[in-house]
Coordinates of C-alpha atoms in Angstrom, one line a residue:
X1292 CA 87.8 -17.3 -38.8
X1293 CA 89.3 -15.8 -35.6
X1294 CA 87.3 -13.5 -33.4
X1295 CA 89.5 -10.4 -33.9
X1296 CA 88.5 -10.4 -37.6
X1297 CA 84.7 -10.3 -36.9
X1298 CA 84.4 -7.6 -34.2
X1299 CA 86.2 -4.4 -35.4
X1300 CA 83.2 -3.2 -37.4
X1301 CA 80.8 -3.8 -34.4
X1302 CA 83.1 -1.9 -32.0
X1303 CA 83.6 1.0 -34.4
X1304 CA 79.8 1.3 -34.8
X1305 CA 79.3 1.3 -31.0
X1306 CA 81.9 4.1 -30.5
X1307 CA 80.2 6.3 -33.1
X1308 CA 76.8 5.8 -31.5
X1309 CA 78.2 6.5 -28.0
X1310 CA 79.3 10.0 -29.2
X1311 CA 76.1 10.9 -31.1
X1312 CA 73.2 9.5 -29.1
X1313 CA 71.8 11.5 -26.1
X1314 CA 69.4 10.8 -23.3
X1315 CA 65.7 11.5 -23.6
X1316 CA 64.5 10.9 -20.0
X1317 CA 62.8 7.7 -20.9
X1318 CA 61.7 5.5 -17.9
X1319 CA 62.7 1.8 -18.0
X1320 CA 63.2 -1.2 -15.8
X1321 CA 66.9 -1.0 -14.8
X1322 CA 67.3 -4.4 -13.1
X1323 CA 65.6 -7.8 -12.8
X1324 CA 65.2 -11.1 -14.7
X1325 CA 64.6 -11.1 -18.5
X1326 CA 63.6 -13.6 -21.1
X1327 CA 64.0 -13.5 -24.9
X1328 CA 64.5 -15.2 -28.2
X1329 CA 66.6 -14.5 -31.3
X1330 CA 67.2 -15.6 -34.9
X1331 CA 69.7 -14.7 -37.6
X1332 CA 72.5 -16.1 -39.7
X1333 CA 75.6 -18.2 -38.9
X1334 CA 78.8 -18.9 -40.8
X1335 CA 81.1 -21.9 -40.3
X1336 CA 84.8 -21.8 -40.9
X1337 CA 87.2 -24.7 -41.3
X1338 CA 84.1 -27.0 -41.5
X1339 CA 84.7 -28.0 -45.1
X1340 CA 87.2 -30.7 -45.9
X1341 CA 90.4 -30.0 -47.9
X1342 CA 90.0 -30.4 -51.6
X1343 CA 86.2 -30.1 -51.4
X1344 CA 84.5 -29.5 -54.7
X1345 CA 81.6 -27.6 -53.2
X1346 CA 81.1 -26.1 -49.7
X1347 CA 78.1 -24.4 -48.0
X1348 CA 79.2 -22.8 -44.8
X1349 CA 76.2 -20.4 -44.2
X1350 CA 73.0 -21.3 -42.4
X1351 CA 70.3 -20.0 -40.1
X1352 CA 70.6 -19.7 -36.3
X1353 CA 68.0 -19.4 -33.6
X1354 CA 67.6 -19.8 -29.9
X1355 CA 66.3 -18.5 -26.6
X1356 CA 67.9 -16.9 -23.6
X1357 CA 67.3 -15.8 -20.0
X1358 CA 69.3 -13.7 -17.7
X1359 CA 69.4 -11.4 -14.7
X1360 CA 70.4 -7.7 -15.0
X1361 CA 71.9 -6.2 -11.9
X1362 CA 72.2 -2.6 -13.3
X1363 CA 73.0 -0.8 -16.6
X1364 CA 76.5 -2.1 -16.5
X1365 CA 76.4 -5.8 -15.5
X1366 CA 74.2 -8.9 -16.3
X1367 CA 74.6 -12.7 -16.4
X1368 CA 72.9 -14.6 -19.2
X1369 CA 72.4 -18.2 -20.3
X1370 CA 70.8 -19.5 -23.5
X1371 CA 70.3 -22.3 -26.0
X1372 CA 71.7 -21.9 -29.5
X1373 CA 71.0 -23.9 -32.7
X1374 CA 73.9 -22.8 -34.9
X1375 CA 72.9 -24.7 -38.1
X1376 CA 75.2 -26.8 -40.3
X1377 CA 77.9 -26.7 -42.9
X1378 CA 77.9 -29.1 -45.9
X1379 CA 80.7 -30.0 -48.3
X1380 CA 81.3 -32.5 -51.1
X1381 CA 84.7 -34.0 -52.0
X1382 CA 85.8 -36.7 -54.4
X1383 CA 86.7 -40.2 -53.3
X1384 CA 87.7 -42.1 -56.4
X1385 CA 85.1 -41.3 -59.0
X1386 CA 82.3 -40.6 -56.6
X1387 CA 81.4 -37.5 -54.5
X1388 CA 81.2 -38.0 -50.8
X1389 CA 79.2 -35.6 -48.6
X1390 CA 80.3 -34.2 -45.2
X1391 CA 77.9 -32.4 -42.8
X1392 CA 78.8 -30.6 -39.6
X1393 CA 76.1 -29.3 -37.2
X1394 CA 76.3 -27.9 -33.7
X1395 CA 74.0 -26.7 -30.9
X1396 CA 74.5 -26.0 -27.3
X1397 CA 74.1 -23.8 -24.2
X1398 CA 76.2 -20.8 -23.2
X1399 CA 76.8 -19.0 -19.9
X1400 CA 78.1 -15.5 -20.3
X1401 CA 78.7 -12.2 -18.5
X1402 CA 77.5 -9.0 -20.2
X1403 CA 79.1 -5.7 -19.5
X1404 CA 77.0 -2.7 -20.6
X1405 CA 77.8 0.8 -21.9
X1406 CA 74.7 3.1 -21.6
X1407 CA 74.5 5.5 -24.5
X1408 CA 71.2 7.1 -23.5
X1409 CA 68.0 6.2 -21.7
X1410 CA 66.8 4.2 -24.8
X1411 CA 70.2 2.9 -26.2
X1412 CA 72.8 0.7 -24.7
X1413 CA 75.8 -1.1 -26.1
X1414 CA 77.4 -4.2 -24.5
X1415 CA 80.2 -6.8 -24.8
X1416 CA 79.9 -10.4 -23.6
X1417 CA 82.1 -13.3 -22.9
X1418 CA 81.8 -16.8 -21.4
X1419 CA 81.7 -20.5 -22.1
X1420 CA 79.6 -22.6 -24.6
X1421 CA 78.8 -26.2 -23.9
X1422 CA 78.4 -27.7 -27.4
X1423 CA 77.0 -30.9 -28.9
X1424 CA 78.5 -31.3 -32.4
X1425 CA 77.9 -34.0 -35.1
X1426 CA 79.9 -34.9 -38.2
X1427 CA 78.0 -37.0 -40.7
X1428 CA 79.9 -38.4 -43.7
X1429 CA 78.4 -40.5 -46.5
X1430 CA 76.8 -40.5 -49.9
X1431 CA 74.9 -42.5 -52.4
X1432 CA 77.6 -45.1 -52.7
X1433 CA 79.2 -44.8 -49.3
X1434 CA 78.1 -46.1 -45.9
X1435 CA 77.0 -43.2 -43.7
X1436 CA 79.3 -42.6 -40.6
X1437 CA 78.5 -40.3 -37.7
X1438 CA 81.0 -38.8 -35.3
X1439 CA 79.9 -36.9 -32.2
X1440 CA 81.8 -34.5 -30.0
X1441 CA 80.8 -32.4 -26.9
X1442 CA 82.5 -30.2 -24.4
X1443 CA 83.2 -26.6 -23.4
X1444 CA 84.6 -23.9 -25.6
X1445 CA 84.9 -20.1 -25.5
X1446 CA 82.4 -17.6 -26.8
X1447 CA 82.5 -13.8 -27.0
X1448 CA 80.6 -11.0 -28.7
X1449 CA 79.1 -7.5 -28.7
X1450 CA 75.7 -6.0 -29.3
X1451 CA 73.4 -3.0 -29.3
X1452 CA 70.1 -2.7 -27.3
X1453 CA 67.1 -0.4 -28.1
X1454 CA 64.4 0.0 -25.4
X1455 CA 61.0 0.1 -27.3
X1456 CA 59.1 0.7 -24.1
X1457 CA 59.5 0.3 -20.3
X1458 CA 60.0 -3.5 -20.6
X1459 CA 60.3 -4.6 -24.2
X1460 CA 63.8 -4.4 -25.8
X1461 CA 65.3 -5.2 -29.2
X1462 CA 68.9 -6.1 -29.7
X1463 CA 71.3 -6.7 -32.6
X1464 CA 74.2 -9.0 -31.6
X1465 CA 77.4 -10.5 -33.0
X1466 CA 78.7 -13.7 -31.3
X1467 CA 81.7 -15.9 -31.9
X1468 CA 82.0 -19.6 -30.8
X1469 CA 85.5 -20.9 -30.7
X1470 CA 86.7 -24.3 -32.1
X1471 CA 84.8 -27.5 -31.3
X1472 CA 85.3 -31.1 -32.2
X1473 CA 88.6 -31.7 -30.5
X1474 CA 89.0 -35.3 -31.8
X1475 CA 88.1 -34.4 -35.5
X1476 CA 90.6 -33.8 -38.3
X1477 CA 89.5 -30.1 -38.5
X1478 CA 88.1 -28.0 -35.7
X1479 CA 85.4 -25.6 -37.0
X1480 CA 84.4 -22.3 -35.4
X1481 CA 81.2 -20.4 -35.9
X1482 CA 80.2 -16.7 -35.9
X1483 CA 76.6 -15.6 -35.8
X1484 CA 74.7 -12.3 -36.2
X1485 CA 71.2 -12.3 -34.6
X1486 CA 68.2 -10.1 -34.0
X1487 CA 66.4 -10.7 -30.7
X1488 CA 63.5 -9.4 -28.6
X1489 CA 63.5 -9.6 -24.8
X1490 CA 61.2 -8.7 -22.0
X1491 CA 62.9 -7.1 -19.0
X1492 CA 61.0 -7.7 -15.8
X1493 CA 61.5 -5.3 -12.9
X1494 CA 60.3 -2.0 -11.3
X1495 CA 60.2 1.1 -13.4
X1496 CA 61.0 4.4 -11.6
X1497 CA 58.7 7.1 -13.1
X1498 CA 60.2 10.5 -13.5
X1499 CA 58.9 13.1 -11.2
X1500 CA 57.1 16.0 -13.0
X1501 CA 59.2 19.0 -13.4
X1502 CA 58.6 21.8 -10.9
X1503 CA 56.7 24.7 -12.4
X1504 CA 58.7 27.9 -13.1
X1505 CA 58.5 30.3 -10.1
X1506 CA 55.8 33.0 -10.5
X1507 CA 57.3 36.4 -10.1
X1508 CA 55.7 38.6 -7.5
X1509 CA 54.4 42.0 -8.7
X1510 CA 56.9 44.8 -8.4
X1511 CA 56.3 46.9 -5.3
X1512 CA 55.4 50.6 -5.6
X1513 CA 58.4 52.9 -5.6
X1514 CA 59.4 53.9 -2.1
X1515 CA 62.2 56.0 -0.8
X1516 CA 63.9 53.0 0.8
X1517 CA 65.1 49.8 -0.9
X1518 CA 62.3 47.3 -1.2
X1519 CA 62.2 44.2 0.9
X1520 CA 63.3 41.1 -1.0
X1521 CA 63.1 37.3 -0.8
X1522 CA 65.5 34.6 -2.0
X1523 CA 64.6 33.0 -5.3
X1524 CA 66.1 29.8 -6.9
X1525 CA 65.6 29.2 -10.6
X1526 CA 66.4 25.6 -11.9
X1527 CA 67.3 24.8 -15.5
X1528 CA 67.7 21.1 -16.4
X1529 CA 70.0 19.6 -19.1
X1530 CA 70.0 16.4 -21.1
X1531 CA 72.4 13.6 -20.4
X1532 CA 76.0 14.5 -21.2
X1533 CA 74.9 17.8 -22.6
X1534 CA 75.7 21.5 -22.0
X1535 CA 73.1 22.7 -24.5
X1536 CA 70.5 25.1 -23.1
X1537 CA 67.2 23.6 -24.3
X1538 CA 64.5 25.0 -22.0
X1539 CA 65.3 28.7 -21.1
X1540 CA 61.7 29.6 -20.1
X1541 CA 62.5 29.8 -16.4
X1542 CA 65.5 32.0 -17.1
X1543 CA 63.4 34.3 -19.3
X1544 CA 60.9 34.7 -16.5
X1545 CA 63.7 35.7 -14.1
X1546 CA 65.2 38.1 -16.6
X1547 CA 61.8 39.8 -17.1
X1548 CA 61.4 40.2 -13.3
X1549 CA 64.9 41.7 -13.0
X1550 CA 64.4 44.1 -15.9
X1551 CA 61.1 45.3 -14.4
X1552 CA 63.0 46.2 -11.2
X1553 CA 66.0 48.1 -12.6
X1554 CA 66.5 49.9 -9.3
X1555 CA 67.0 46.5 -7.6
X1556 CA 70.7 45.7 -8.4
X1557 CA 70.8 42.3 -6.8
X1558 CA 73.6 39.8 -7.3
X1559 CA 73.1 36.4 -9.1
X1560 CA 74.9 33.1 -8.2
X1561 CA 75.0 30.6 -11.1
X1562 CA 75.9 27.0 -10.0
X1563 CA 76.3 24.1 -12.3
X1564 CA 75.8 20.4 -11.4
X1565 CA 76.1 16.9 -13.0
X1566 CA 74.8 13.5 -12.2
X1567 CA 76.9 10.6 -10.9
X1568 CA 77.3 8.7 -14.2
X1569 CA 80.8 8.8 -15.5
X1570 CA 84.2 10.0 -14.2
X1571 CA 84.2 12.7 -11.5
X1572 CA 86.7 14.9 -13.3
X1573 CA 84.6 14.8 -16.5
X1574 CA 81.4 15.6 -14.6
X1575 CA 83.2 18.6 -12.9
X1576 CA 84.1 20.0 -16.3
X1577 CA 80.6 19.3 -17.6
X1578 CA 79.0 21.2 -14.7
X1579 CA 81.3 24.2 -15.4
X1580 CA 80.3 24.3 -19.1
X1581 CA 76.6 24.2 -18.0
X1582 CA 77.1 27.1 -15.6
X1583 CA 79.0 29.1 -18.2
X1584 CA 76.2 28.6 -20.8
X1585 CA 73.6 30.0 -18.4
X1586 CA 75.9 32.9 -17.6
X1587 CA 76.3 33.7 -21.3
X1588 CA 72.5 33.5 -21.8
X1589 CA 71.9 36.0 -19.0
X1590 CA 74.5 38.4 -20.3
X1591 CA 73.1 38.2 -23.8
X1592 CA 69.7 39.1 -22.4
X1593 CA 71.0 42.3 -20.8
X1594 CA 72.1 41.2 -17.3
X1595 CA 75.5 42.8 -16.4
X1596 CA 78.3 40.2 -16.1
X1597 CA 79.6 42.1 -13.0
X1598 CA 76.4 41.1 -11.1
X1599 CA 76.9 37.3 -11.9
X1600 CA 79.1 34.9 -10.0
X1601 CA 79.7 31.5 -11.6
X1602 CA 80.3 28.3 -9.6
X1603 CA 80.3 24.5 -10.4
X1604 CA 80.1 21.4 -8.2
X1605 CA 80.2 18.4 -10.6
X1606 CA 78.7 15.3 -9.1
X1607 CA 79.5 16.2 -5.5
X1608 CA 75.9 16.6 -4.7
X1609 CA 74.5 13.9 -7.0
X1610 CA 71.8 11.5 -5.7
X1611 CA 73.7 8.4 -7.0
X1612 CA 76.1 7.0 -9.6
X1613 CA 73.3 6.5 -12.3
X1614 CA 71.9 9.0 -14.8
X1615 CA 69.4 11.1 -13.0
X1616 CA 67.6 14.1 -14.7
X1617 CA 67.2 15.9 -11.3
X1618 CA 71.0 16.0 -10.9
X1619 CA 71.7 17.5 -14.4
X1620 CA 71.0 21.2 -13.7
X1621 CA 72.1 24.8 -13.2
X1622 CA 70.6 26.7 -10.2
X1623 CA 70.5 30.5 -10.3
X1624 CA 70.2 32.1 -6.8
X1625 CA 69.2 35.7 -6.4
X1626 CA 66.6 37.9 -4.7
X1627 CA 63.3 39.5 -5.9
X1628 CA 60.9 41.8 -4.2
X1629 CA 58.5 40.2 -1.8

């Protein structure tokens, strides 16, 4: 088994999830140490001897791990893995002889993350695995012989993480361990699929409560001269990587105030923004889409398009390069009576 045969399905699943999962403003620890454990199934390849009459290459796998996460995109991890054993029987003369291969060890890997939303994250991993492997041959009529091998080999994999709460995470992982037993006749490799739970230590940034929608001032009594006005900013927030208008209540309040003062033909400036996660060109286009969605909503509610100016700024005014709800917005600037 070579690694390229085991990973395509995992990568395909991650690509599908990355295009369908959206953020839900869920607070979680973004950095710090973490501890966890995992269990699952392993499969050995090239562990059974040629001409074997029976071969069992599947077994259980378990282990523990610890790491440090620097941010959503980068972590370093080490762990212990018990990868199980493979057993085969082959004929020597008129008797069956058994061969058992087992392996355990420690790995040191780098994890590169791909945030899909506030709750979901995909990742790939790669590093080294220090193994302790044993080959035991024997049987009822044969003297038992043991061969040992240890050393470093390569490991790589991919996985998917779900954040159950602010610190507890569950992950599904595929990992491949390259050939071991350099001085044996065959050099087995192992692939493993595991389910794990981990506790992510670290500070959790609580989301600030959304500002209440501005309360419209009562319309002034009609006077011969134009009424005095004051500047008003109406903020509409959007979900991560989304240009779908989900909470138009603040816009509805503004439209009601404008319609109740039809003699007040003020102009409206609609400006779209995006947070700093992702490429700048993509965020600029996303902020344009968000501003256009708000423009179309206002027009559909009876506000003349000639009174609306649309602008977009992408991530140029974002607070950082991470997903931030406060940066995913459209601001409508206008004036209302004092």
